[in-house]
Amino acid sequence: KDRWVEPIQINIHPNPAQDFFQLDINGKRKVEFVKIYNASGGLEAEWHGVGLENQNFHIGFLASGIYMVQTNISSQPLIIQK
């Protein structure tokens, strides 16, 4: 049988962010890591563990700019405005 699998989507909110962001996931998969990369591809921050989708990620130490948030599920842009 063909099984249609709903694509998993991650939403970052608030976006733009200032001091923190959260992840909303429409599926049952667990976030195992979160990494934030700057526009040059340099790693700025990372978190590891299961169940990260239920946490606030503090980013107040990052400068204003456009970053990429990568998880084991997908990658999404994040705008930081101070």
GROMACS .gro file of C-alpha atoms in nm:
model
   82
    1LYS     CA    1   0.000   0.000   0.000
    2ASP     CA    2   0.107   0.354  -0.062
    3ARG     CA    3   0.104   0.558   0.253
    4TRP     CA    4   0.085   0.932   0.236
    5VAL     CA    5   0.309   1.084   0.497
    6GLU     CA    6   0.237   1.437   0.611
    7PRO     CA    7   0.548   1.652   0.574
    8ILE     CA    8   0.686   1.772   0.903
    9GLN     CA    9   0.703   2.147   0.934
   10ILE     CA   10   0.885   2.351   1.193
   11ASN     CA   11   0.784   2.706   1.266
   12ILE     CA   12   1.002   2.946   1.460
   13HIS     CA   13   0.832   3.207   1.672
   14PRO     CA   14   0.866   3.488   1.732
   15ASN     CA   15   1.046   3.559   1.406
   16PRO     CA   16   1.193   3.821   1.404
   17ALA     CA   17   1.316   3.751   1.756
   18GLN     CA   18   1.510   3.950   2.016
   19ASP     CA   19   1.605   3.743   2.319
   20PHE     CA   20   1.452   3.398   2.264
   21PHE     CA   21   1.259   3.180   2.020
   22GLN     CA   22   1.058   2.858   2.035
   23LEU     CA   23   0.992   2.580   1.785
   24ASP     CA   24   0.645   2.460   1.682
   25ILE     CA   25   0.634   2.120   1.512
   26ASN     CA   26   0.329   1.979   1.334
   27GLY     CA   27   0.438   1.614   1.361
   28LYS     CA   28   0.535   1.364   1.628
   29ARG     CA   29   0.910   1.371   1.568
   30LYS     CA   30   1.135   1.493   1.843
   31VAL     CA   31   1.394   1.763   1.800
   32GLU     CA   32   1.732   1.618   1.902
   33PHE     CA   33   1.953   1.917   1.829
   34VAL     CA   34   1.926   2.284   1.739
   35LYS     CA   35   2.214   2.476   1.578
   36ILE     CA   36   2.228   2.842   1.481
   37TYR     CA   37   2.457   2.951   1.197
   38ASN     CA   38   2.545   3.306   1.096
   39ALA     CA   39   2.529   3.435   0.738
   40SER     CA   40   2.890   3.322   0.678
   41GLY     CA   41   2.810   2.965   0.784
   42GLY     CA   42   2.980   2.989   1.124
   43LEU     CA   43   2.822   2.805   1.415
   44GLU     CA   44   2.698   3.058   1.674
   45ALA     CA   45   2.508   2.836   1.921
   46GLU     CA   46   2.389   2.479   1.968
   47TRP     CA   47   2.171   2.274   2.198
   48HIS     CA   48   2.146   1.892   2.223
   49GLY     CA   49   1.891   1.661   2.383
   50VAL     CA   50   1.550   1.508   2.319
   51GLY     CA   51   1.238   1.720   2.354
   52LEU     CA   52   1.392   2.051   2.255
   53GLU     CA   53   1.068   2.150   2.084
   54ASN     CA   54   0.926   2.244   2.427
   55GLN     CA   55   1.196   2.493   2.525
   56ASN     CA   56   1.281   2.860   2.491
   57PHE     CA   57   1.613   2.913   2.314
   58HIS     CA   58   1.789   3.218   2.454
   59ILE     CA   59   1.964   3.417   2.184
   60GLY     CA   60   2.004   3.755   2.352
   61PHE     CA   61   2.382   3.727   2.308
   62LEU     CA   62   2.356   3.725   1.927
   63ALA     CA   63   2.379   4.044   1.723
   64SER     CA   64   2.101   4.159   1.491
   65GLY     CA   65   2.108   3.974   1.160
   66ILE     CA   66   1.980   3.679   0.962
   67TYR     CA   67   2.069   3.333   1.094
   68MET     CA   68   1.987   2.976   0.993
   69VAL     CA   69   1.834   2.745   1.253
   70GLN     CA   70   1.909   2.379   1.180
   71THR     CA   71   1.751   2.081   1.353
   72ASN     CA   72   1.753   1.707   1.286
   73ILE     CA   73   1.419   1.767   1.108
   74SER     CA   74   1.476   2.076   0.892
   75SER     CA   75   1.638   2.418   0.861
   76GLN     CA   76   1.463   2.754   0.886
   77PRO     CA   77   1.577   3.117   0.868
   78LEU     CA   78   1.568   3.330   1.185
   79ILE     CA   79   1.587   3.708   1.190
   80ILE     CA   80   1.719   3.874   1.506
   81GLN     CA   81   1.628   4.237   1.558
   82LYS     CA   82   1.752   4.431   1.860
   0.00000   0.00000   0.00000
